């Protein structure tokens, strides 16, 4: 005799995490150090007037998602790797310590876990390594994976190289970035929870169909389903994540052998 039952569809299949100021608190100061380095890059390499740099840096961040994306949209030409190397090269990474509490939480979650960051691959690797989290995620979606073709559109004009159109950077909070991440990671937004400290990223994620959690706040914001003061509070705030991937256990019994298989 054989008894078969189809397992129920899991409620959540994937957990999508922002990295900076989400996996670790903003109070560590990496964010402010990063902004200072961006301003220094604008001043030193792009020769932007010193009195314009701070406001311009912030305005471009607000309008385009990242200051880098805004600079490219304005037509500034610079090497992406050089920019990232300058901006992240002197960050106080030593402030990031192994987070064994977060590590154990992540490893106990049955769903697939992916990083979704606007930062470059080298920075993501540095952060995850220093926090001892590199093996807690099944993938990293970052600047390079969101922007696979970043060669400027150049037109030869005698001996001059002229940018015929500004370079467009794909990054959060643009809806396109979430759509691209969905394709890259082969995930279903309706079965994915997105964690981020940014209010605008949360709003776009909700518009894209994700379940959303705002991190670093005690109350929900527009578009957020849940709020966490700290990423360490996940188990208390989201117990459903630790529920069995399948609702109920289904028993399979075959009369031809003394064997019991449980699909759970």
Tab-separated table of N, CA, C and O in Angstrom, residues 87-210:
chain	number	residue	atom	x	y	z
A	87	UNK	N	36.554	55.187	-2.738
A	87	UNK	CA	35.488	55.420	-1.754
A	87	UNK	C	35.540	54.408	-0.611
A	87	UNK	O	35.311	54.753	0.557
A	88	UNK	N	35.860	53.156	-0.928
A	88	UNK	CA	35.850	52.112	0.096
A	88	UNK	C	37.232	51.778	0.640
A	88	UNK	O	37.348	51.108	1.672
A	89	UNK	N	38.261	52.252	-0.046
A	89	UNK	CA	39.623	51.839	0.304
A	89	UNK	C	40.077	52.201	1.708
A	89	UNK	O	40.874	51.479	2.317
A	90	UNK	N	39.587	53.320	2.232
A	90	UNK	CA	40.026	53.759	3.563
A	90	UNK	C	38.914	53.702	4.600
A	90	UNK	O	38.998	54.359	5.647
A	91	UNK	N	37.878	52.948	4.344
A	91	UNK	CA	36.799	52.827	5.321
A	91	UNK	C	37.309	52.116	6.585
A	91	UNK	O	38.187	51.250	6.502
A	92	UNK	N	36.769	52.454	7.734
A	92	UNK	CA	37.209	51.817	8.990
A	92	UNK	C	36.625	50.409	9.159
A	92	UNK	O	35.826	50.147	10.066
A	93	UNK	N	37.040	49.507	8.273
A	93	UNK	CA	36.510	48.144	8.313
A	93	UNK	C	36.831	47.447	9.642
A	93	UNK	O	36.148	46.491	10.020
A	94	UNK	N	37.871	47.928	10.329
A	94	UNK	CA	38.250	47.290	11.591
A	94	UNK	C	37.140	47.396	12.641
A	94	UNK	O	37.132	46.648	13.625
A	95	UNK	N	36.185	48.314	12.415
A	95	UNK	CA	35.067	48.461	13.345
A	95	UNK	C	34.058	47.315	13.207
A	95	UNK	O	33.247	47.093	14.112
A	96	UNK	N	34.103	46.619	12.096
A	96	UNK	CA	33.212	45.480	11.889
A	96	UNK	C	33.793	44.254	12.572
A	96	UNK	O	34.922	43.854	12.296
A	97	UNK	N	33.020	43.656	13.468
A	97	UNK	CA	33.475	42.496	14.223
A	97	UNK	C	32.630	41.275	13.878
A	97	UNK	O	31.506	41.406	13.397
A	98	UNK	N	33.157	40.082	14.115
A	98	UNK	CA	32.336	38.881	13.902
A	98	UNK	C	31.041	38.965	14.697
A	98	UNK	O	31.061	39.262	15.888
A	99	UNK	N	29.925	38.731	14.022
A	99	UNK	CA	28.608	38.793	14.670
A	99	UNK	C	28.050	37.375	14.721
A	99	UNK	O	27.331	36.940	13.813
A	100	UNK	N	28.371	36.671	15.781
A	100	UNK	CA	27.972	35.272	15.891
A	100	UNK	C	26.484	35.118	16.162
A	100	UNK	O	25.883	34.107	15.788
A	101	UNK	N	25.883	36.127	16.797
A	101	UNK	CA	24.436	36.084	17.022
A	101	UNK	C	23.704	36.131	15.684
A	101	UNK	O	22.815	35.312	15.407
A	102	UNK	N	24.084	37.078	14.832
A	102	UNK	CA	23.455	37.189	13.513
A	102	UNK	C	23.784	35.965	12.667
A	102	UNK	O	22.925	35.454	11.939
A	103	UNK	N	25.006	35.499	12.763
A	103	UNK	CA	25.398	34.316	11.998
A	103	UNK	C	24.505	33.126	12.330
A	103	UNK	O	24.005	32.438	11.443
A	104	UNK	N	24.291	32.881	13.626
A	104	UNK	CA	23.461	31.752	14.030
A	104	UNK	C	22.006	31.937	13.593
A	104	UNK	O	21.339	30.967	13.211
A	105	UNK	N	21.522	33.171	13.649
A	105	UNK	CA	20.161	33.439	13.178
A	105	UNK	C	20.029	33.110	11.697
A	105	UNK	O	19.086	32.436	11.276
A	106	UNK	N	20.972	33.592	10.905
A	106	UNK	CA	20.911	33.377	9.459
A	106	UNK	C	21.004	31.892	9.116
A	106	UNK	O	20.265	31.390	8.262
A	107	UNK	N	21.898	31.198	9.774
A	107	UNK	CA	22.072	29.774	9.480
A	107	UNK	C	20.876	28.950	9.912
A	107	UNK	O	20.638	27.851	9.388
A	108	UNK	N	20.100	29.455	10.871
A	108	UNK	CA	18.922	28.720	11.333
A	108	UNK	C	17.695	28.939	10.456
A	108	UNK	O	16.700	28.234	10.588
A	109	UNK	N	17.776	29.904	9.556
A	109	UNK	CA	16.634	30.202	8.681
A	109	UNK	C	16.624	29.225	7.506
A	109	UNK	O	17.632	29.073	6.812
A	110	UNK	N	15.522	28.558	7.254
A	110	UNK	CA	15.490	27.532	6.211
A	110	UNK	C	15.467	28.069	4.785
A	110	UNK	O	15.738	27.342	3.841
A	111	UNK	N	15.141	29.346	4.618
A	111	UNK	CA	14.996	29.905	3.272
A	111	UNK	C	16.360	30.241	2.638
A	111	UNK	O	17.367	30.391	3.329
A	112	UNK	N	16.341	30.382	1.335
A	112	UNK	CA	17.503	30.883	0.616
A	112	UNK	C	17.724	32.336	1.000
A	112	UNK	O	16.773	33.107	1.123
A	113	UNK	N	18.982	32.749	1.191
A	113	UNK	CA	19.301	34.109	1.638
A	113	UNK	C	20.273	34.765	0.658
A	113	UNK	O	21.289	34.156	0.293
A	114	UNK	N	19.961	35.995	0.244
A	114	UNK	CA	20.749	36.701	-0.769
A	114	UNK	C	20.971	38.136	-0.330
A	114	UNK	O	20.071	38.790	0.193
A	115	UNK	N	22.173	38.641	-0.561
A	115	UNK	CA	22.500	40.053	-0.326
A	115	UNK	C	22.095	40.861	-1.553
A	115	UNK	O	22.334	40.448	-2.689
A	116	UNK	N	21.491	42.029	-1.329
A	116	UNK	CA	21.110	42.940	-2.417
A	116	UNK	C	21.605	44.331	-2.046
A	116	UNK	O	20.999	45.017	-1.230
A	117	UNK	N	22.742	44.739	-2.618
A	117	UNK	CA	23.391	45.987	-2.253
A	117	UNK	C	23.754	46.810	-3.485
A	117	UNK	O	24.008	46.249	-4.554
A	118	UNK	N	23.800	48.130	-3.323
A	118	UNK	CA	24.275	49.004	-4.393
A	118	UNK	C	25.799	49.039	-4.458
A	118	UNK	O	26.369	49.527	-5.437
A	119	UNK	N	26.466	48.541	-3.416
A	119	UNK	CA	27.919	48.587	-3.346
A	119	UNK	C	28.552	47.600	-4.321
A	119	UNK	O	27.875	46.743	-4.889
A	120	UNK	N	29.862	47.726	-4.489
A	120	UNK	CA	30.568	46.835	-5.398
A	120	UNK	C	30.910	45.520	-4.715
A	120	UNK	O	30.798	45.369	-3.493
A	121	UNK	N	31.341	44.563	-5.503
A	121	UNK	CA	31.586	43.207	-5.021
A	121	UNK	C	32.687	43.163	-3.973
A	121	UNK	O	32.578	42.440	-2.973
A	122	UNK	N	33.755	43.934	-4.176
A	122	UNK	CA	34.877	43.914	-3.243
A	122	UNK	C	34.459	44.409	-1.864
A	122	UNK	O	34.852	43.843	-0.836
A	123	UNK	N	33.661	45.459	-1.825
A	123	UNK	CA	33.185	45.991	-0.541
A	123	UNK	C	32.279	44.972	0.153
A	123	UNK	O	32.408	44.743	1.360
A	124	UNK	N	31.380	44.369	-0.597
A	124	UNK	CA	30.481	43.374	-0.016
A	124	UNK	C	31.268	42.212	0.583
A	124	UNK	O	30.973	41.749	1.693
A	125	UNK	N	32.289	41.756	-0.135
A	125	UNK	CA	33.099	40.643	0.346
A	125	UNK	C	33.838	41.021	1.626
A	125	UNK	O	33.946	40.210	2.564
A	126	UNK	N	34.329	42.254	1.677
A	126	UNK	CA	35.055	42.723	2.862
A	126	UNK	C	34.149	42.755	4.098
A	126	UNK	O	34.518	42.300	5.182
A	127	UNK	N	32.953	43.311	3.924
A	127	UNK	CA	32.012	43.417	5.039
A	127	UNK	C	31.609	42.034	5.535
A	127	UNK	O	31.649	41.748	6.741
A	128	UNK	N	31.213	41.158	4.623
A	128	UNK	CA	30.740	39.830	5.026
A	128	UNK	C	31.853	39.012	5.662
A	128	UNK	O	31.622	38.271	6.625
A	129	UNK	N	33.058	39.163	5.164
A	129	UNK	CA	34.185	38.410	5.735
A	129	UNK	C	34.475	38.871	7.158
A	129	UNK	O	34.661	38.053	8.061
A	130	UNK	N	34.500	40.168	7.374
A	130	UNK	CA	34.826	40.692	8.704
A	130	UNK	C	33.737	40.371	9.724
A	130	UNK	O	34.013	40.269	10.911
A	131	UNK	N	32.505	40.210	9.252
A	131	UNK	CA	31.406	39.867	10.155
A	131	UNK	C	31.210	38.358	10.276
A	131	UNK	O	30.318	37.895	10.990
A	132	UNK	N	32.056	37.588	9.564
A	132	UNK	CA	31.962	36.118	9.553
A	132	UNK	C	30.607	35.655	9.040
A	132	UNK	O	30.001	34.718	9.581
A	133	UNK	N	30.122	36.291	7.982
A	133	UNK	CA	28.813	35.959	7.425
A	133	UNK	C	28.896	35.475	5.973
A	133	UNK	O	27.865	35.260	5.337
A	134	UNK	N	30.115	35.338	5.448
A	134	UNK	CA	30.235	35.070	4.019
A	134	UNK	C	29.584	33.771	3.579
A	134	UNK	O	29.123	33.660	2.440
A	135	UNK	N	29.517	32.773	4.458
A	135	UNK	CA	28.913	31.499	4.079
A	135	UNK	C	27.451	31.403	4.487
A	135	UNK	O	26.842	30.333	4.384
A	136	UNK	N	26.870	32.521	4.934
A	136	UNK	CA	25.461	32.529	5.350
A	136	UNK	C	24.519	32.866	4.199
A	136	UNK	O	23.299	32.750	4.346
A	137	UNK	N	25.080	33.281	3.067
A	137	UNK	CA	24.267	33.718	1.936
A	137	UNK	C	24.584	32.882	0.702
A	137	UNK	O	25.728	32.491	0.475
A	138	UNK	N	23.545	32.645	-0.084
A	138	UNK	CA	23.712	31.841	-1.292
A	138	UNK	C	24.045	32.684	-2.523
A	138	UNK	O	24.280	32.137	-3.607
A	139	UNK	N	24.074	34.005	-2.357
A	139	UNK	CA	24.410	34.864	-3.486
A	139	UNK	C	24.506	36.318	-3.060
A	139	UNK	O	24.016	36.705	-2.010
A	140	UNK	N	25.174	37.121	-3.894
A	140	UNK	CA	25.302	38.558	-3.668
A	140	UNK	C	24.948	39.286	-4.960
A	140	UNK	O	25.585	39.081	-5.997
A	141	UNK	N	23.923	40.118	-4.892
A	141	UNK	CA	23.568	40.999	-6.010
A	141	UNK	C	24.139	42.368	-5.671
A	141	UNK	O	23.806	42.949	-4.637
A	142	UNK	N	25.019	42.877	-6.528
A	142	UNK	CA	25.744	44.100	-6.219
A	142	UNK	C	25.873	44.967	-7.470
A	142	UNK	O	25.211	44.716	-8.479
A	143	UNK	N	26.738	45.975	-7.403
A	143	UNK	CA	26.899	46.899	-8.528
A	143	UNK	C	27.212	46.163	-9.821
A	143	UNK	O	26.618	46.437	-10.868
A	144	UNK	N	28.155	45.230	-9.758
A	144	UNK	CA	28.580	44.549	-10.980
A	144	UNK	C	27.478	43.695	-11.587
A	144	UNK	O	27.349	43.625	-12.824
A	145	UNK	N	26.673	43.037	-10.748
A	145	UNK	CA	25.626	42.181	-11.296
A	145	UNK	C	24.433	42.980	-11.796
A	145	UNK	O	23.719	42.531	-12.701
A	146	UNK	N	24.225	44.172	-11.225
A	146	UNK	CA	23.136	45.036	-11.698
A	146	UNK	C	23.531	45.811	-12.948
A	146	UNK	O	22.671	46.241	-13.719
A	147	UNK	N	24.835	45.998	-13.137
A	147	UNK	CA	25.326	46.826	-14.242
A	147	UNK	C	26.405	46.057	-14.993
A	147	UNK	O	27.606	46.255	-14.789
A	148	UNK	N	25.967	45.163	-15.852
A	148	UNK	CA	26.903	44.293	-16.561
A	148	UNK	C	27.584	44.977	-17.729
A	148	UNK	O	28.625	44.542	-18.187
A	149	UNK	N	27.021	46.059	-18.241
A	149	UNK	CA	27.605	46.772	-19.381
A	149	UNK	C	27.723	48.243	-19.017
A	149	UNK	O	26.781	49.008	-19.160
A	150	UNK	N	28.903	48.633	-18.561
A	150	UNK	CA	29.093	50.008	-18.128
A	150	UNK	C	30.126	50.770	-18.968
A	150	UNK	O	30.736	51.722	-18.504
A	151	UNK	N	30.328	50.342	-20.211
A	151	UNK	CA	31.222	51.083	-21.083
A	151	UNK	C	30.516	52.323	-21.611
A	151	UNK	O	29.415	52.245	-22.148
A	152	UNK	N	31.134	53.510	-21.484
A	152	UNK	CA	30.486	54.716	-21.982
A	152	UNK	C	30.334	54.687	-23.495
A	152	UNK	O	31.143	54.075	-24.205
A	153	UNK	N	29.277	55.297	-23.988
A	153	UNK	CA	29.021	55.362	-25.412
A	153	UNK	C	29.879	56.476	-26.011
A	153	UNK	O	29.553	57.653	-25.924
A	154	UNK	N	31.008	56.088	-26.615
A	154	UNK	CA	31.982	57.067	-27.102
A	154	UNK	C	31.865	57.242	-28.606
A	154	UNK	O	31.671	56.306	-29.362
A	155	UNK	N	32.008	58.469	-29.055
A	155	UNK	CA	31.989	58.796	-30.483
A	155	UNK	C	33.316	59.440	-30.844
A	155	UNK	O	33.776	60.376	-30.171
A	156	UNK	N	33.970	58.925	-31.864
A	156	UNK	CA	35.244	59.501	-32.292
A	156	UNK	C	34.993	60.801	-33.072
A	156	UNK	O	34.218	60.837	-34.005
A	157	UNK	N	35.619	61.847	-32.631
A	157	UNK	CA	35.527	63.150	-33.292
A	157	UNK	C	36.949	63.623	-33.533
A	157	UNK	O	37.551	64.283	-32.696
A	158	UNK	N	37.493	63.254	-34.725
A	158	UNK	CA	38.910	63.438	-35.027
A	158	UNK	C	39.713	62.672	-33.966
A	158	UNK	O	39.657	61.459	-33.911
A	159	UNK	N	40.416	63.383	-33.098
A	159	UNK	CA	41.202	62.698	-32.088
A	159	UNK	C	40.546	62.783	-30.707
A	159	UNK	O	41.111	62.341	-29.721
A	160	UNK	N	39.358	63.323	-30.634
A	160	UNK	CA	38.694	63.501	-29.345
A	160	UNK	C	37.731	62.352	-29.079
A	160	UNK	O	37.167	61.765	-29.993
A	161	UNK	N	37.570	62.042	-27.847
A	161	UNK	CA	36.603	61.048	-27.415
A	161	UNK	C	35.506	61.777	-26.668
A	161	UNK	O	35.733	62.371	-25.618
A	162	UNK	N	34.310	61.738	-27.206
A	162	UNK	CA	33.199	62.489	-26.648
A	162	UNK	C	32.113	61.518	-26.196
A	162	UNK	O	31.763	60.585	-26.911
A	163	UNK	N	31.608	61.726	-24.993
A	163	UNK	CA	30.505	60.900	-24.518
A	163	UNK	C	29.231	61.362	-25.201
A	163	UNK	O	28.790	62.492	-25.025
A	164	UNK	N	28.645	60.486	-26.027
A	164	UNK	CA	27.448	60.873	-26.770
A	164	UNK	C	26.199	60.815	-25.907
A	164	UNK	O	25.206	61.456	-26.208
A	165	UNK	N	26.241	60.032	-24.843
A	165	UNK	CA	25.112	59.977	-23.920
A	165	UNK	C	25.623	59.590	-22.550
A	165	UNK	O	26.566	58.821	-22.428
A	166	UNK	N	25.024	60.113	-21.492
A	166	UNK	CA	25.474	59.780	-20.139
A	166	UNK	C	25.296	58.292	-19.854
A	166	UNK	O	24.443	57.624	-20.424
A	167	UNK	N	26.146	57.780	-18.970
A	167	UNK	CA	26.035	56.395	-18.549
A	167	UNK	C	24.951	56.264	-17.489
A	167	UNK	O	24.897	57.050	-16.547
A	168	UNK	N	24.105	55.276	-17.632
A	168	UNK	CA	23.010	55.084	-16.696
A	168	UNK	C	23.327	53.928	-15.765
A	168	UNK	O	23.635	52.817	-16.208
A	169	UNK	N	23.271	54.209	-14.470
A	169	UNK	CA	23.538	53.205	-13.450
A	169	UNK	C	22.218	52.648	-12.908
A	169	UNK	O	21.310	53.410	-12.580
A	170	UNK	N	22.116	51.329	-12.819
A	170	UNK	CA	20.953	50.692	-12.216
A	170	UNK	C	21.251	50.465	-10.739
A	170	UNK	O	22.257	49.828	-10.390
A	171	UNK	N	20.420	50.999	-9.869
A	171	UNK	CA	20.641	50.851	-8.433
A	171	UNK	C	19.327	51.059	-7.684
A	171	UNK	O	18.364	51.607	-8.227
A	172	UNK	N	19.289	50.597	-6.425
A	172	UNK	CA	18.157	50.919	-5.564
A	172	UNK	C	18.132	52.428	-5.336
A	172	UNK	O	19.194	53.050	-5.296
A	173	UNK	N	16.977	53.046	-5.230
A	173	UNK	CA	15.649	52.460	-5.081
A	173	UNK	C	14.862	52.328	-6.378
A	173	UNK	O	13.639	52.155	-6.324
A	174	UNK	N	15.502	52.409	-7.531
A	174	UNK	CA	14.768	52.324	-8.783
A	174	UNK	C	14.038	50.983	-8.894
A	174	UNK	O	14.589	49.925	-8.543
A	175	UNK	N	12.823	51.024	-9.383
A	175	UNK	CA	12.039	49.804	-9.555
A	175	UNK	C	12.775	48.814	-10.447
A	175	UNK	O	12.713	47.604	-10.231
A	176	UNK	N	13.484	49.331	-11.439
A	176	UNK	CA	14.229	48.469	-12.357
A	176	UNK	C	15.242	47.598	-11.610
A	176	UNK	O	15.486	46.446	-11.987
A	177	UNK	N	15.841	48.132	-10.545
A	177	UNK	CA	16.837	47.357	-9.802
A	177	UNK	C	16.192	46.148	-9.137
A	177	UNK	O	16.777	45.060	-9.093
A	178	UNK	N	14.985	46.313	-8.623
A	178	UNK	CA	14.280	45.195	-7.990
A	178	UNK	C	13.830	44.187	-9.044
A	178	UNK	O	13.869	42.969	-8.796
A	179	UNK	N	13.409	44.672	-10.181
A	179	UNK	CA	13.025	43.767	-11.263
A	179	UNK	C	14.226	42.973	-11.758
A	179	UNK	O	14.123	41.770	-12.034
A	180	UNK	N	15.373	43.648	-11.851
A	180	UNK	CA	16.604	42.980	-12.278
A	180	UNK	C	17.042	41.946	-11.250
A	180	UNK	O	17.442	40.831	-11.597
A	181	UNK	N	16.967	42.310	-9.972
A	181	UNK	CA	17.338	41.377	-8.904
A	181	UNK	C	16.447	40.136	-8.928
A	181	UNK	O	16.916	39.016	-8.689
A	182	UNK	N	15.177	40.339	-9.227
A	182	UNK	CA	14.239	39.220	-9.309
A	182	UNK	C	14.663	38.224	-10.387
A	182	UNK	O	14.607	37.007	-10.187
A	183	UNK	N	15.108	38.765	-11.509
A	183	UNK	CA	15.553	37.908	-12.615
A	183	UNK	C	16.872	37.223	-12.280
A	183	UNK	O	17.040	36.016	-12.485
A	184	UNK	N	17.831	37.994	-11.752
A	184	UNK	CA	19.152	37.446	-11.430
A	184	UNK	C	19.045	36.301	-10.429
A	184	UNK	O	19.665	35.244	-10.586
A	185	UNK	N	18.244	36.509	-9.384
A	185	UNK	CA	18.137	35.519	-8.314
A	185	UNK	C	17.056	34.480	-8.564
A	185	UNK	O	16.916	33.527	-7.789
A	186	UNK	N	16.283	34.654	-9.638
A	186	UNK	CA	15.201	33.725	-9.968
A	186	UNK	C	14.274	33.536	-8.772
A	186	UNK	O	14.063	32.423	-8.280
A	187	UNK	N	13.740	34.647	-8.288
A	187	UNK	CA	12.887	34.598	-7.105
A	187	UNK	C	11.498	35.146	-7.399
A	187	UNK	O	11.280	35.872	-8.357
A	188	UNK	N	10.582	34.793	-6.518
A	188	UNK	CA	9.206	35.265	-6.588
A	188	UNK	C	9.013	36.316	-5.495
A	188	UNK	O	9.087	35.986	-4.305
A	189	UNK	N	8.811	37.588	-5.859
A	189	UNK	CA	8.652	38.633	-4.836
A	189	UNK	C	7.574	38.307	-3.808
A	189	UNK	O	7.718	38.638	-2.633
A	190	UNK	N	6.509	37.642	-4.231
A	190	UNK	CA	5.414	37.333	-3.317
A	190	UNK	C	5.824	36.313	-2.254
A	190	UNK	O	5.139	36.168	-1.238
A	191	UNK	N	6.937	35.616	-2.491
A	191	UNK	CA	7.429	34.633	-1.532
A	191	UNK	C	8.805	35.028	-0.996
A	191	UNK	O	9.576	34.175	-0.550
A	192	UNK	N	9.082	36.333	-1.057
A	192	UNK	CA	10.385	36.849	-0.633
A	192	UNK	C	10.199	37.981	0.372
A	192	UNK	O	9.338	38.837	0.189
A	193	UNK	N	11.011	37.980	1.432
A	193	UNK	CA	11.015	39.074	2.397
A	193	UNK	C	12.259	39.921	2.153
A	193	UNK	O	13.377	39.391	2.075
A	194	UNK	N	12.072	41.234	2.038
A	194	UNK	CA	13.174	42.156	1.785
A	194	UNK	C	13.456	42.974	3.040
A	194	UNK	O	12.557	43.593	3.610
A	195	UNK	N	14.724	42.988	3.469
A	195	UNK	CA	15.157	43.728	4.651
A	195	UNK	C	16.044	44.895	4.235
A	195	UNK	O	17.024	44.698	3.504
A	196	UNK	N	15.736	46.111	4.707
A	196	UNK	CA	16.551	47.276	4.353
A	196	UNK	C	16.355	48.367	5.401
A	196	UNK	O	15.297	48.440	6.035
A	197	UNK	N	17.364	49.214	5.560
A	197	UNK	CA	17.258	50.348	6.482
A	197	UNK	C	16.716	51.589	5.798
A	197	UNK	O	16.394	52.580	6.465
A	198	UNK	N	16.611	51.590	4.477
A	198	UNK	CA	16.194	52.759	3.707
A	198	UNK	C	14.682	52.781	3.492
A	198	UNK	O	14.112	51.827	2.953
A	199	UNK	N	14.063	53.888	3.864
A	199	UNK	CA	12.615	54.044	3.698
A	199	UNK	C	12.235	53.989	2.225
A	199	UNK	O	11.251	53.341	1.842
A	200	UNK	N	12.995	54.654	1.388
A	200	UNK	CA	12.629	54.681	-0.035
A	200	UNK	C	12.840	53.321	-0.704
A	200	UNK	O	12.089	52.940	-1.604
A	201	UNK	N	13.853	52.566	-0.267
A	201	UNK	CA	14.040	51.221	-0.814
A	201	UNK	C	12.890	50.302	-0.422
A	201	UNK	O	12.432	49.476	-1.215
A	202	UNK	N	12.432	50.460	0.816
A	202	UNK	CA	11.302	49.664	1.292
A	202	UNK	C	10.055	49.983	0.477
A	202	UNK	O	9.290	49.080	0.085
A	203	UNK	N	9.816	51.256	0.206
A	203	UNK	CA	8.632	51.661	-0.559
A	203	UNK	C	8.645	51.048	-1.956
A	203	UNK	O	7.613	50.555	-2.442
A	204	UNK	N	9.805	51.064	-2.615
A	204	UNK	CA	9.892	50.487	-3.958
A	204	UNK	C	9.734	48.978	-3.914
A	204	UNK	O	9.079	48.385	-4.784
A	205	UNK	N	10.340	48.343	-2.910
A	205	UNK	CA	10.221	46.891	-2.785
A	205	UNK	C	8.769	46.477	-2.629
A	205	UNK	O	8.318	45.495	-3.220
A	206	UNK	N	8.018	47.226	-1.830
A	206	UNK	CA	6.594	46.919	-1.658
A	206	UNK	C	5.850	47.085	-2.980
A	206	UNK	O	4.992	46.262	-3.329
A	207	UNK	N	6.191	48.130	-3.727
A	207	UNK	CA	5.568	48.345	-5.035
A	207	UNK	C	5.901	47.215	-6.003
A	207	UNK	O	5.117	46.905	-6.904
A	208	UNK	N	7.071	46.591	-5.800
A	208	UNK	CA	7.491	45.488	-6.667
A	208	UNK	C	6.906	44.155	-6.227
A	208	UNK	O	7.140	43.130	-6.874
A	209	UNK	N	6.163	44.152	-5.110
A	209	UNK	CA	5.476	42.939	-4.686
A	209	UNK	C	6.131	42.162	-3.565
A	209	UNK	O	5.665	41.069	-3.221
A	210	UNK	N	7.203	42.697	-2.974
A	210	UNK	CA	7.904	41.991	-1.902
A	210	UNK	C	7.213	42.186	-0.547
A	210	UNK	O	6.557	43.200	-0.318
